[in-house]
Amino acid sequence: MKKSLLAILLLFPALFSCNKVLDKDSVRVVAEKNMWNTLEDARAGLMGVYALTRAALSDNNGHWIYGDVRSGQFYSPQRQDLKAVIDNHLNAAYPVVEALSDWTRFYAIVNAACLFIERVGNVKANDKRYSTNNMTVDLAQARLLRAFAYFYMVRIWGDVPFIITSHDGQFENKPREEQAKILSWVEVELLAAAQDLPFGYSRGDIQQPGNYYNEDATRWGGALATKISAYAILSHVAAWMGNYSNVAKYTKFVEDNYSRSNCSFQSTSDLTNSNGFFYNKNSSQMLGFNSDYGHIEGSSTGHLEELTLAQPVINKAVPDIYLPKDTIIRLFDQPNDERFNLDTVGTPGSDRYFTNFNGKYPIFSKIKVMEGGIIDPNFRYFTSALIFTRLEDIVLLRAEAMAVLGDVSGALNEVAIVMSNRGITTISTTNKELIDLIFEERNRELLGEGHRWYDLVRYNRIKQNNPAFTGLINSGGIYWPVSRKLIGQNSLLIQNPYWQ
């Protein structure tokens, strides 16, 4: 866990309190009566929810194993647990696979957000520095993070228990709730949060005037959820639900307003430089969880680089995962693609996405943020931001929606925005369907960002021309099994039928 968050996380035993009255004083690190009294308590509580979200997504490199490794296009030379995930053997008895079947860390986010929502009014009552506007904006962020946690869980497990009140460190035994009900609630919550969220913090926004927690805009850009963040998540929620009319509506809001949050498209060099888009935090990280080297944040684990990098980028003999050459050639088949291309004799004309292409293991080096953004192969101390979504992702989601809704020219215009920004100026659907072109571009552009598995699910829901994958969807095999430990602890839980 990031070092600068240690003080905040030490508070979390206190944050897992309940509504019942205790007969004696708390023996936690911070006593209950000393929490939720000051503006500083509010800030610590909210930042803690962000910290728990980052921790949940990065634990055991889950964000990338769920989203990239499971898709099957990456290979693992040595790790049997990753091979099990690639082969969809998700009930294999490996510690990492079992840990990733456990949703407890996501309910830690939910619990902390619930507690914040329930208790922050005490700060308003006790500290005159804590304004009504400050509390409104804070509550909106807590609601967004709680809704995001549920959306993230639903994509992994399908039906999950639905809890929206805090508890005393004990997760209440509840059965799993239908995902459709939870996703409907998520959408309502995100829309409500969006109403109160500003486009930016400490930037003179009418919904958040002045300096947020007495710090200027450089502290908050890319670190906190904005109104644009809410609509970006809503776009993904609607796509997962198959409601493409709403996808078109939500993505249009983002496209029409992204500049108000100081977001922008990324050049290929910015996207792939060690001190570029994924370095520290910046406003174009539409929803991200950063590791700021200047704040002594970073680690050797919980970053994509731990899985993908090896010699010659870092001193590691073999990567945990790599993309085979034939897969790379099939994906990056355009001669002018700035991300990666080969000349007529098979020599890379651009190696921004891949290093050591002609070696035994091509190294996926799109994301390679070490220390202060300077590549040093002797250190495996990574500080890359974990990005859930960015502008290019939303534009391609809009293209997907327009294609499904039958707006061919509109969809082509959207996908062309991203492809032309990567040097591809000739775009043709002569030999392929438009929806195939869009998902191929999503694969190229968002490779290594945790999207591929969920894209495959949506693609096969649309196309329905792959009997094996359609069978996986219909049988619930697209979801992970529920941890055996959780089922043993809670008799109300039922395993996903596919994994019984």
Short mmCIF file of C-alpha atoms in Angstrom, two decimals:
data_model
loop_
_atom_site.label_atom_id
_atom_site.label_comp_id
_atom_site.label_asym_id
_atom_site.label_seq_id
_atom_site.Cartn_x
_atom_site.Cartn_y
_atom_site.Cartn_z
CA MET A 1 0.00 0.00 0.00
CA LYS A 2 1.20 3.47 -0.78
CA LYS A 3 3.25 4.93 2.04
CA SER A 4 1.63 8.33 2.15
CA LEU A 5 -1.73 6.71 2.76
CA LEU A 6 -0.51 4.86 5.82
CA ALA A 7 -1.77 7.49 8.23
CA ILE A 8 -5.19 7.47 6.61
CA LEU A 9 -5.43 3.70 6.60
CA LEU A 10 -4.51 3.57 10.27
CA LEU A 11 -7.79 5.35 10.84
CA PHE A 12 -9.80 2.63 9.19
CA PRO A 13 -10.29 0.40 12.20
CA ALA A 14 -12.17 3.41 13.54
CA LEU A 15 -14.09 3.80 10.31
CA PHE A 16 -15.56 0.32 10.56
CA SER A 17 -17.84 1.24 13.45
CA CYS A 18 -21.53 0.49 13.79
CA ASN A 19 -24.69 2.26 14.84
CA LYS A 20 -25.10 0.48 18.16
CA VAL A 21 -24.09 2.12 21.44
CA LEU A 22 -21.01 0.64 23.11
CA ASP A 23 -20.77 0.24 26.86
CA LYS A 24 -17.11 1.21 26.96
CA ASP A 25 -14.74 3.48 25.12
CA SER A 26 -13.33 2.25 21.84
CA VAL A 27 -9.82 0.82 21.94
CA ARG A 28 -9.24 1.51 18.27
CA VAL A 29 -6.35 3.62 16.98
CA VAL A 30 -8.62 6.66 16.87
CA ALA A 31 -11.44 6.57 19.41
CA GLU A 32 -14.97 6.86 18.03
CA LYS A 33 -15.67 10.01 20.03
CA ASN A 34 -12.59 11.69 18.54
CA MET A 35 -13.55 10.95 14.91
CA TRP A 36 -16.02 12.83 12.71
CA ASN A 37 -15.56 16.14 14.48
CA THR A 38 -13.31 18.26 12.27
CA LEU A 39 -12.78 19.20 8.65
CA GLU A 40 -9.58 17.14 8.76
CA ASP A 41 -11.62 14.09 9.79
CA ALA A 42 -13.86 14.55 6.76
CA ARG A 43 -10.91 14.82 4.43
CA ALA A 44 -9.22 11.75 5.96
CA GLY A 45 -12.41 9.72 5.70
CA LEU A 46 -13.01 10.60 2.05
CA MET A 47 -9.39 10.12 1.01
CA GLY A 48 -9.54 6.77 2.74
CA VAL A 49 -12.39 5.66 0.46
CA TYR A 50 -10.25 6.55 -2.54
CA ALA A 51 -7.32 4.66 -1.01
CA LEU A 52 -9.42 1.56 -0.44
CA THR A 53 -10.65 1.71 -4.02
CA ARG A 54 -7.12 1.80 -5.37
CA ALA A 55 -6.14 -1.02 -3.01
CA ALA A 56 -9.09 -3.20 -4.05
CA LEU A 57 -8.40 -2.80 -7.76
CA SER A 58 -4.64 -3.32 -7.54
CA ASP A 59 -4.59 -6.13 -4.94
CA ASN A 60 -2.93 -9.17 -6.51
CA ASN A 61 -2.91 -7.12 -9.73
CA GLY A 62 -6.61 -7.91 -9.96
CA HIS A 63 -7.61 -5.06 -12.28
CA TRP A 64 -5.35 -6.44 -15.02
CA ILE A 65 -5.88 -10.13 -14.31
CA TYR A 66 -9.67 -9.69 -14.41
CA GLY A 67 -9.59 -7.48 -17.49
CA ASP A 68 -6.52 -8.37 -19.56
CA VAL A 69 -5.18 -11.79 -18.55
CA ARG A 70 -8.54 -13.56 -18.63
CA SER A 71 -9.12 -12.51 -22.24
CA GLY A 72 -6.64 -15.16 -23.35
CA GLN A 73 -4.52 -13.11 -25.72
CA PHE A 74 -1.66 -12.73 -23.25
CA TYR A 75 0.47 -15.80 -22.52
CA SER A 76 2.28 -16.61 -19.28
CA PRO A 77 5.65 -18.35 -19.66
CA GLN A 78 5.98 -19.61 -16.09
CA ARG A 79 3.14 -18.72 -13.72
CA GLN A 80 0.67 -21.57 -13.43
CA ASP A 81 -1.90 -19.41 -11.63
CA LEU A 82 -2.02 -16.98 -14.55
CA LYS A 83 -2.22 -19.87 -17.00
CA ALA A 84 -5.29 -21.08 -15.09
CA VAL A 85 -6.93 -17.67 -15.51
CA ILE A 86 -6.05 -17.56 -19.21
CA ASP A 87 -7.64 -21.00 -19.64
CA ASN A 88 -10.72 -19.93 -17.60
CA HIS A 89 -9.96 -22.44 -14.83
CA LEU A 90 -11.04 -19.99 -12.18
CA ASN A 91 -11.73 -22.59 -9.50
CA ALA A 92 -8.11 -23.76 -9.55
CA ALA A 93 -6.51 -24.00 -6.11
CA TYR A 94 -3.94 -21.22 -6.46
CA PRO A 95 -3.69 -18.53 -3.75
CA VAL A 96 -3.95 -15.65 -6.25
CA VAL A 97 -6.95 -17.16 -8.02
CA GLU A 98 -8.70 -17.80 -4.71
CA ALA A 99 -7.88 -14.30 -3.47
CA LEU A 100 -9.35 -12.77 -6.62
CA SER A 101 -12.55 -14.75 -6.02
CA ASP A 102 -13.04 -12.93 -2.71
CA TRP A 103 -15.05 -9.71 -2.86
CA THR A 104 -14.32 -8.64 0.72
CA ARG A 105 -11.97 -5.83 -0.30
CA PHE A 106 -14.73 -4.25 -2.39
CA TYR A 107 -17.12 -4.30 0.55
CA ALA A 108 -14.45 -2.46 2.50
CA ILE A 109 -14.96 0.38 -0.02
CA VAL A 110 -18.72 0.14 0.37
CA ASN A 111 -18.52 0.13 4.17
CA ALA A 112 -16.14 3.10 4.31
CA ALA A 113 -18.31 5.07 1.89
CA CYS A 114 -21.46 4.22 3.86
CA LEU A 115 -19.82 5.28 7.09
CA PHE A 116 -18.72 8.56 5.54
CA ILE A 117 -22.23 9.24 4.25
CA GLU A 118 -23.74 8.44 7.65
CA ARG A 119 -21.28 10.36 9.82
CA VAL A 120 -20.01 13.37 7.89
CA GLY A 121 -22.98 15.40 9.09
CA ASN A 122 -21.35 15.33 12.53
CA VAL A 123 -18.40 17.24 11.09
CA LYS A 124 -20.76 19.84 9.67
CA ALA A 125 -22.36 20.24 13.09
CA ASN A 126 -19.05 20.47 14.99
CA ASP A 127 -16.69 22.41 12.71
CA LYS A 128 -17.76 25.75 11.24
CA ARG A 129 -14.94 25.53 8.70
CA TYR A 130 -16.75 22.64 7.01
CA SER A 131 -19.20 24.35 4.69
CA THR A 132 -22.44 23.02 3.27
CA ASN A 133 -20.90 23.09 -0.19
CA ASN A 134 -17.85 21.13 0.99
CA MET A 135 -20.09 18.46 2.49
CA THR A 136 -22.28 18.28 -0.62
CA VAL A 137 -19.30 17.73 -2.90
CA ASP A 138 -17.76 15.20 -0.49
CA LEU A 139 -20.99 13.22 -0.23
CA ALA A 140 -21.25 13.10 -4.01
CA GLN A 141 -17.76 11.59 -4.25
CA ALA A 142 -18.53 8.99 -1.59
CA ARG A 143 -21.74 8.01 -3.39
CA LEU A 144 -19.89 7.74 -6.70
CA LEU A 145 -17.16 5.52 -5.24
CA ARG A 146 -19.71 3.26 -3.56
CA ALA A 147 -21.68 2.92 -6.80
CA PHE A 148 -18.47 2.30 -8.74
CA ALA A 149 -17.52 -0.50 -6.34
CA TYR A 150 -20.85 -2.22 -6.94
CA PHE A 151 -20.56 -1.85 -10.72
CA TYR A 152 -17.06 -3.29 -10.60
CA MET A 153 -18.24 -6.26 -8.52
CA VAL A 154 -21.24 -6.97 -10.75
CA ARG A 155 -19.00 -7.22 -13.81
CA ILE A 156 -16.86 -9.79 -12.00
CA TRP A 157 -19.40 -11.89 -10.06
CA GLY A 158 -22.83 -11.02 -11.45
CA ASP A 159 -25.23 -11.13 -8.51
CA VAL A 160 -23.69 -9.88 -5.25
CA PRO A 161 -25.01 -9.04 -1.76
CA PHE A 162 -26.43 -5.53 -1.61
CA ILE A 163 -25.48 -3.55 1.51
CA ILE A 164 -25.78 0.22 1.79
CA THR A 165 -25.31 0.77 5.54
CA SER A 166 -22.12 0.57 7.58
CA HIS A 167 -21.22 -2.31 9.89
CA ASP A 168 -18.80 -2.97 12.73
CA GLY A 169 -16.08 -4.71 10.74
CA GLN A 170 -18.45 -7.65 10.13
CA PHE A 171 -20.05 -8.11 6.75
CA GLU A 172 -23.69 -8.91 7.33
CA ASN A 173 -24.75 -12.30 6.00
CA LYS A 174 -27.01 -11.57 3.08
CA PRO A 175 -27.90 -13.52 -0.04
CA ARG A 176 -26.84 -12.34 -3.45
CA GLU A 177 -29.06 -9.72 -5.06
CA GLU A 178 -29.93 -9.75 -8.74
CA GLN A 179 -27.41 -7.71 -10.70
CA ALA A 180 -30.13 -5.95 -12.71
CA LYS A 181 -31.49 -4.41 -9.51
CA ILE A 182 -28.02 -3.36 -8.37
CA LEU A 183 -27.12 -1.85 -11.73
CA SER A 184 -30.35 0.16 -11.76
CA TRP A 185 -29.43 1.50 -8.31
CA VAL A 186 -25.89 2.23 -9.50
CA GLU A 187 -27.24 4.29 -12.38
CA VAL A 188 -29.54 6.29 -10.11
CA GLU A 189 -26.72 6.88 -7.60
CA LEU A 190 -24.29 8.04 -10.27
CA LEU A 191 -26.81 10.43 -11.77
CA ALA A 192 -27.49 11.87 -8.33
CA ALA A 193 -23.77 12.22 -7.61
CA ALA A 194 -23.22 13.85 -11.01
CA GLN A 195 -25.68 16.60 -10.11
CA ASP A 196 -23.50 17.68 -7.17
CA LEU A 197 -20.02 17.04 -8.55
CA PRO A 198 -18.00 19.89 -10.06
CA PHE A 199 -16.16 19.72 -13.37
CA GLY A 200 -12.99 20.49 -11.45
CA TYR A 201 -11.67 21.26 -7.98
CA SER A 202 -10.12 24.58 -6.93
CA ARG A 203 -10.77 25.86 -10.44
CA GLY A 204 -13.60 28.32 -9.82
CA ASP A 205 -16.36 25.83 -10.61
CA ILE A 206 -19.77 27.11 -9.55
CA GLN A 207 -20.40 23.81 -7.72
CA GLN A 208 -17.08 23.99 -5.87
CA PRO A 209 -15.91 27.59 -5.42
CA GLY A 210 -12.63 28.43 -3.72
CA ASN A 211 -9.75 26.11 -2.91
CA TYR A 212 -10.91 22.60 -2.07
CA TYR A 213 -9.54 21.72 1.37
CA ASN A 214 -7.32 24.79 1.06
CA GLU A 215 -5.25 23.37 -1.81
CA ASP A 216 -5.03 24.59 -5.40
CA ALA A 217 -5.95 22.82 -8.62
CA THR A 218 -2.53 21.21 -9.10
CA ARG A 219 -3.20 19.01 -6.07
CA TRP A 220 -6.54 17.70 -7.29
CA GLY A 221 -6.37 17.34 -11.07
CA GLY A 222 -6.80 13.63 -11.83
CA ALA A 223 -6.98 12.72 -8.14
CA LEU A 224 -10.72 13.15 -7.56
CA ALA A 225 -13.92 12.17 -9.34
CA THR A 226 -15.64 14.92 -11.30
CA LYS A 227 -18.93 15.33 -13.10
CA ILE A 228 -17.18 13.98 -16.21
CA SER A 229 -16.03 10.94 -14.20
CA ALA A 230 -19.63 10.19 -13.25
CA TYR A 231 -20.87 10.29 -16.84
CA ALA A 232 -17.91 8.21 -18.00
CA ILE A 233 -18.79 5.47 -15.49
CA LEU A 234 -22.45 5.80 -16.48
CA SER A 235 -21.40 5.14 -20.09
CA HIS A 236 -19.77 1.86 -19.03
CA VAL A 237 -22.73 0.88 -16.85
CA ALA A 238 -25.18 1.44 -19.71
CA ALA A 239 -22.97 -0.52 -22.12
CA TRP A 240 -22.78 -3.47 -19.71
CA MET A 241 -26.58 -3.35 -19.40
CA GLY A 242 -26.91 -3.28 -23.19
CA ASN A 243 -28.76 0.05 -23.08
CA TYR A 244 -27.05 1.70 -26.02
CA SER A 245 -29.44 4.65 -26.16
CA ASN A 246 -28.14 5.65 -22.75
CA VAL A 247 -24.56 4.93 -23.80
CA ALA A 248 -25.02 7.41 -26.65
CA LYS A 249 -26.53 9.97 -24.26
CA TYR A 250 -23.91 9.67 -21.54
CA THR A 251 -20.92 9.58 -23.90
CA LYS A 252 -22.27 12.67 -25.70
CA PHE A 253 -22.27 14.53 -22.39
CA VAL A 254 -18.62 13.60 -21.91
CA GLU A 255 -17.67 14.60 -25.45
CA ASP A 256 -19.50 17.91 -25.16
CA ASN A 257 -18.02 18.82 -21.77
CA TYR A 258 -14.65 17.12 -21.28
CA SER A 259 -12.71 20.34 -21.76
CA ARG A 260 -14.50 21.82 -18.74
CA SER A 261 -12.63 19.24 -16.65
CA ASN A 262 -9.39 20.08 -18.44
CA CYS A 263 -9.37 16.65 -20.11
CA SER A 264 -7.79 16.12 -23.51
CA PHE A 265 -6.88 13.46 -26.03
CA GLN A 266 -3.45 11.91 -25.61
CA SER A 267 -0.75 11.89 -28.24
CA THR A 268 0.91 8.53 -28.74
CA SER A 269 4.10 9.78 -27.14
CA ASP A 270 2.26 11.09 -24.07
CA LEU A 271 0.40 7.81 -23.77
CA THR A 272 3.57 5.73 -23.82
CA ASN A 273 6.29 7.90 -22.29
CA SER A 274 7.49 6.92 -18.83
CA ASN A 275 6.68 10.45 -17.65
CA GLY A 276 3.54 10.85 -19.74
CA PHE A 277 -0.16 10.11 -19.24
CA PHE A 278 0.26 7.31 -16.68
CA TYR A 279 2.81 9.23 -14.62
CA ASN A 280 1.57 10.68 -11.31
CA LYS A 281 -1.81 12.36 -11.84
CA ASN A 282 -3.27 14.69 -14.44
CA SER A 283 -6.70 16.01 -15.36
CA SER A 284 -6.97 13.78 -18.43
CA GLN A 285 -7.14 10.74 -16.14
CA MET A 286 -10.91 10.81 -16.31
CA LEU A 287 -11.18 8.28 -13.52
CA GLY A 288 -7.89 7.09 -12.14
CA PHE A 289 -6.14 6.18 -8.94
CA ASN A 290 -2.66 7.60 -8.97
CA SER A 291 0.67 6.85 -7.34
CA ASP A 292 2.39 10.18 -6.92
CA TYR A 293 6.17 9.74 -6.70
CA GLY A 294 6.47 13.21 -5.22
CA HIS A 295 4.32 12.03 -2.31
CA ILE A 296 6.53 8.94 -1.88
CA GLU A 297 3.83 6.72 -3.35
CA GLY A 298 4.59 3.61 -5.35
CA SER A 299 5.44 -0.05 -4.88
CA SER A 300 6.91 -3.09 -6.56
CA THR A 301 3.47 -4.69 -6.81
CA GLY A 302 -0.06 -3.62 -7.69
CA HIS A 303 0.99 -2.15 -11.04
CA LEU A 304 0.75 -3.58 -14.55
CA GLU A 305 4.52 -3.29 -14.91
CA GLU A 306 4.98 -6.09 -12.38
CA LEU A 307 3.32 -8.47 -14.86
CA THR A 308 4.57 -7.19 -18.19
CA LEU A 309 8.09 -5.79 -17.88
CA ALA A 310 11.33 -7.75 -18.13
CA GLN A 311 14.70 -7.40 -19.85
CA PRO A 312 15.76 -5.09 -21.43
CA VAL A 313 13.38 -2.65 -19.67
CA ILE A 314 14.04 -3.97 -16.14
CA ASN A 315 16.34 -6.57 -14.67
CA LYS A 316 13.93 -9.48 -14.78
CA ALA A 317 14.62 -12.47 -16.99
CA VAL A 318 11.09 -13.41 -18.03
CA PRO A 319 7.84 -11.41 -17.95
CA ASP A 320 4.84 -12.84 -16.13
CA ILE A 321 2.73 -12.21 -19.23
CA TYR A 322 3.52 -11.31 -22.83
CA LEU A 323 1.75 -10.96 -26.17
CA PRO A 324 2.99 -13.46 -28.80
CA LYS A 325 4.41 -12.04 -32.02
CA ASP A 326 1.64 -13.39 -34.24
CA THR A 327 -0.97 -11.72 -32.03
CA ILE A 328 0.89 -8.41 -32.19
CA ILE A 329 1.18 -8.61 -35.98
CA ARG A 330 -2.51 -9.44 -36.33
CA LEU A 331 -3.59 -6.56 -34.08
CA PHE A 332 -1.22 -3.89 -35.37
CA ASP A 333 -1.58 -4.42 -39.10
CA GLN A 334 -1.56 -0.76 -40.21
CA PRO A 335 1.76 0.51 -41.62
CA ASN A 336 1.43 3.97 -40.05
CA ASP A 337 0.21 2.96 -36.61
CA GLU A 338 2.29 5.01 -34.18
CA ARG A 339 1.71 2.51 -31.37
CA PHE A 340 3.43 -0.33 -33.20
CA ASN A 341 4.11 -1.24 -36.81
CA LEU A 342 6.51 -3.32 -38.86
CA ASP A 343 8.27 -2.31 -42.06
CA THR A 344 8.41 -4.52 -45.15
CA VAL A 345 11.29 -6.60 -43.78
CA GLY A 346 9.75 -7.15 -40.36
CA THR A 347 11.63 -4.48 -38.42
CA PRO A 348 9.56 -2.44 -35.97
CA GLY A 349 8.93 1.05 -37.33
CA SER A 350 7.50 2.06 -33.96
CA ASP A 351 8.17 0.29 -30.68
CA ARG A 352 6.15 2.43 -28.32
CA TYR A 353 3.91 -0.46 -27.27
CA PHE A 354 6.45 -3.27 -27.50
CA THR A 355 10.16 -3.60 -26.76
CA ASN A 356 12.34 -6.56 -27.73
CA PHE A 357 9.87 -7.60 -30.45
CA ASN A 358 12.36 -9.96 -32.11
CA GLY A 359 13.43 -11.52 -28.83
CA LYS A 360 11.89 -14.63 -27.33
CA TYR A 361 9.41 -12.57 -25.33
CA PRO A 362 8.18 -9.29 -26.80
CA ILE A 363 7.86 -6.93 -23.84
CA PHE A 364 4.61 -4.99 -23.56
CA SER A 365 6.06 -1.64 -22.55
CA LYS A 366 3.24 0.80 -23.24
CA ILE A 367 3.06 1.48 -19.50
CA LYS A 368 6.46 1.72 -17.85
CA VAL A 369 6.43 4.29 -15.05
CA MET A 370 9.28 3.77 -12.61
CA GLU A 371 10.27 6.02 -9.74
CA GLY A 372 10.06 9.64 -10.90
CA GLY A 373 9.24 8.78 -14.50
CA ILE A 374 12.84 7.92 -15.42
CA ILE A 375 13.46 4.36 -16.59
CA ASP A 376 16.08 2.61 -14.48
CA PRO A 377 16.24 -1.15 -15.11
CA ASN A 378 17.85 -1.70 -11.70
CA PHE A 379 14.72 -0.69 -9.80
CA ARG A 380 11.28 -2.26 -9.74
CA TYR A 381 9.56 0.59 -7.96
CA PHE A 382 6.50 1.48 -10.01
CA THR A 383 4.42 4.64 -9.76
CA SER A 384 1.97 4.37 -12.65
CA ALA A 385 -1.62 5.50 -12.20
CA LEU A 386 -4.35 2.89 -12.44
CA ILE A 387 -6.74 4.28 -15.05
CA PHE A 388 -10.31 3.04 -15.30
CA THR A 389 -11.31 5.29 -18.20
CA ARG A 390 -10.04 8.11 -20.38
CA LEU A 391 -11.36 10.16 -23.26
CA GLU A 392 -10.35 7.74 -26.04
CA ASP A 393 -12.21 4.96 -24.23
CA ILE A 394 -15.39 7.04 -24.10
CA VAL A 395 -15.16 8.02 -27.78
CA LEU A 396 -14.86 4.35 -28.75
CA LEU A 397 -17.79 3.47 -26.47
CA ARG A 398 -19.81 6.10 -28.31
CA ALA A 399 -18.76 4.55 -31.63
CA GLU A 400 -19.93 1.17 -30.32
CA ALA A 401 -23.30 2.61 -29.32
CA MET A 402 -23.84 4.37 -32.64
CA ALA A 403 -22.94 1.24 -34.57
CA VAL A 404 -25.43 -0.84 -32.58
CA LEU A 405 -28.09 1.87 -33.05
CA GLY A 406 -27.51 1.90 -36.81
CA ASP A 407 -25.74 5.24 -37.22
CA VAL A 408 -22.95 4.00 -39.46
CA SER A 409 -21.50 7.37 -40.45
CA GLY A 410 -21.61 8.62 -36.87
CA ALA A 411 -19.83 5.49 -35.61
CA LEU A 412 -17.15 5.80 -38.31
CA ASN A 413 -16.56 9.43 -37.40
CA GLU A 414 -16.04 8.49 -33.76
CA VAL A 415 -13.62 5.62 -34.34
CA ALA A 416 -11.74 7.77 -36.87
CA ILE A 417 -11.01 10.33 -34.13
CA VAL A 418 -8.96 7.77 -32.21
CA MET A 419 -7.38 5.99 -35.17
CA SER A 420 -6.29 9.18 -36.92
CA ASN A 421 -4.73 10.36 -33.66
CA ARG A 422 -2.55 7.23 -33.85
CA GLY A 423 -1.41 7.93 -37.41
CA ILE A 424 -3.99 5.76 -39.21
CA THR A 425 -5.59 7.94 -41.87
CA THR A 426 -7.10 5.29 -44.15
CA ILE A 427 -10.03 3.61 -42.42
CA SER A 428 -12.07 1.04 -44.32
CA THR A 429 -14.78 -1.44 -43.43
CA THR A 430 -14.72 -3.13 -46.84
CA ASN A 431 -13.59 -6.49 -45.51
CA LYS A 432 -15.08 -6.35 -42.03
CA GLU A 433 -18.15 -5.21 -40.19
CA LEU A 434 -18.09 -1.82 -38.49
CA ILE A 435 -18.58 -3.33 -35.04
CA ASP A 436 -15.51 -5.52 -35.62
CA LEU A 437 -13.44 -2.48 -36.55
CA ILE A 438 -14.53 -0.67 -33.39
CA PHE A 439 -13.70 -3.52 -31.03
CA GLU A 440 -10.39 -4.15 -32.78
CA GLU A 441 -9.49 -0.51 -32.21
CA ARG A 442 -10.56 -0.75 -28.57
CA ASN A 443 -8.21 -3.71 -28.25
CA ARG A 444 -5.31 -1.78 -29.76
CA GLU A 445 -5.87 1.52 -28.01
CA LEU A 446 -6.79 0.20 -24.54
CA LEU A 447 -4.44 -2.78 -24.42
CA GLY A 448 -3.18 -3.30 -20.88
CA GLU A 449 -5.77 -1.03 -19.27
CA GLY A 450 -8.13 -3.71 -17.95
CA HIS A 451 -10.90 -3.54 -20.60
CA ARG A 452 -10.44 -6.51 -22.89
CA TRP A 453 -12.47 -9.20 -21.07
CA TYR A 454 -15.49 -6.94 -20.62
CA ASP A 455 -15.19 -5.84 -24.25
CA LEU A 456 -15.25 -9.48 -25.33
CA VAL A 457 -18.43 -10.05 -23.34
CA ARG A 458 -20.16 -7.05 -24.90
CA TYR A 459 -18.89 -7.93 -28.39
CA ASN A 460 -20.25 -11.46 -28.16
CA ARG A 461 -23.55 -10.24 -26.76
CA ILE A 462 -23.87 -8.06 -29.86
CA LYS A 463 -22.59 -10.50 -32.48
CA GLN A 464 -23.83 -13.85 -31.09
CA ASN A 465 -21.81 -15.72 -33.72
CA ASN A 466 -19.43 -17.56 -31.38
CA PRO A 467 -21.31 -20.56 -29.94
CA ALA A 468 -18.67 -21.27 -27.29
CA PHE A 469 -18.65 -17.71 -25.94
CA THR A 470 -22.42 -17.41 -26.22
CA GLY A 471 -22.67 -20.58 -24.16
CA LEU A 472 -20.32 -19.03 -21.60
CA ILE A 473 -22.57 -15.96 -21.38
CA ASN A 474 -25.79 -17.96 -21.09
CA SER A 475 -24.37 -20.30 -18.44
CA GLY A 476 -22.87 -17.54 -16.29
CA GLY A 477 -19.33 -18.64 -17.09
CA ILE A 478 -18.34 -15.04 -17.83
CA TYR A 479 -18.34 -14.41 -14.07
CA TRP A 480 -15.83 -15.48 -11.47
CA PRO A 481 -16.68 -18.12 -8.88
CA VAL A 482 -17.43 -16.86 -5.39
CA SER A 483 -14.63 -17.61 -2.96
CA ARG A 484 -15.01 -20.93 -1.16
CA LYS A 485 -14.05 -19.13 2.03
CA LEU A 486 -16.97 -16.69 1.68
CA ILE A 487 -19.46 -19.47 1.01
CA GLY A 488 -18.17 -21.28 4.10
CA GLN A 489 -18.71 -18.14 6.19
CA ASN A 490 -22.14 -17.24 4.83
CA SER A 491 -24.73 -19.99 4.42
CA LEU A 492 -26.96 -17.64 2.42
CA LEU A 493 -24.49 -17.44 -0.45
CA ILE A 494 -24.94 -19.66 -3.49
CA GLN A 495 -22.11 -20.36 -5.89
CA ASN A 496 -22.40 -19.18 -9.48
CA PRO A 497 -24.05 -22.17 -11.23
CA TYR A 498 -21.29 -22.47 -13.82
CA TRP A 499 -18.75 -23.11 -11.05
CA GLN A 500 -20.82 -25.47 -8.89
#
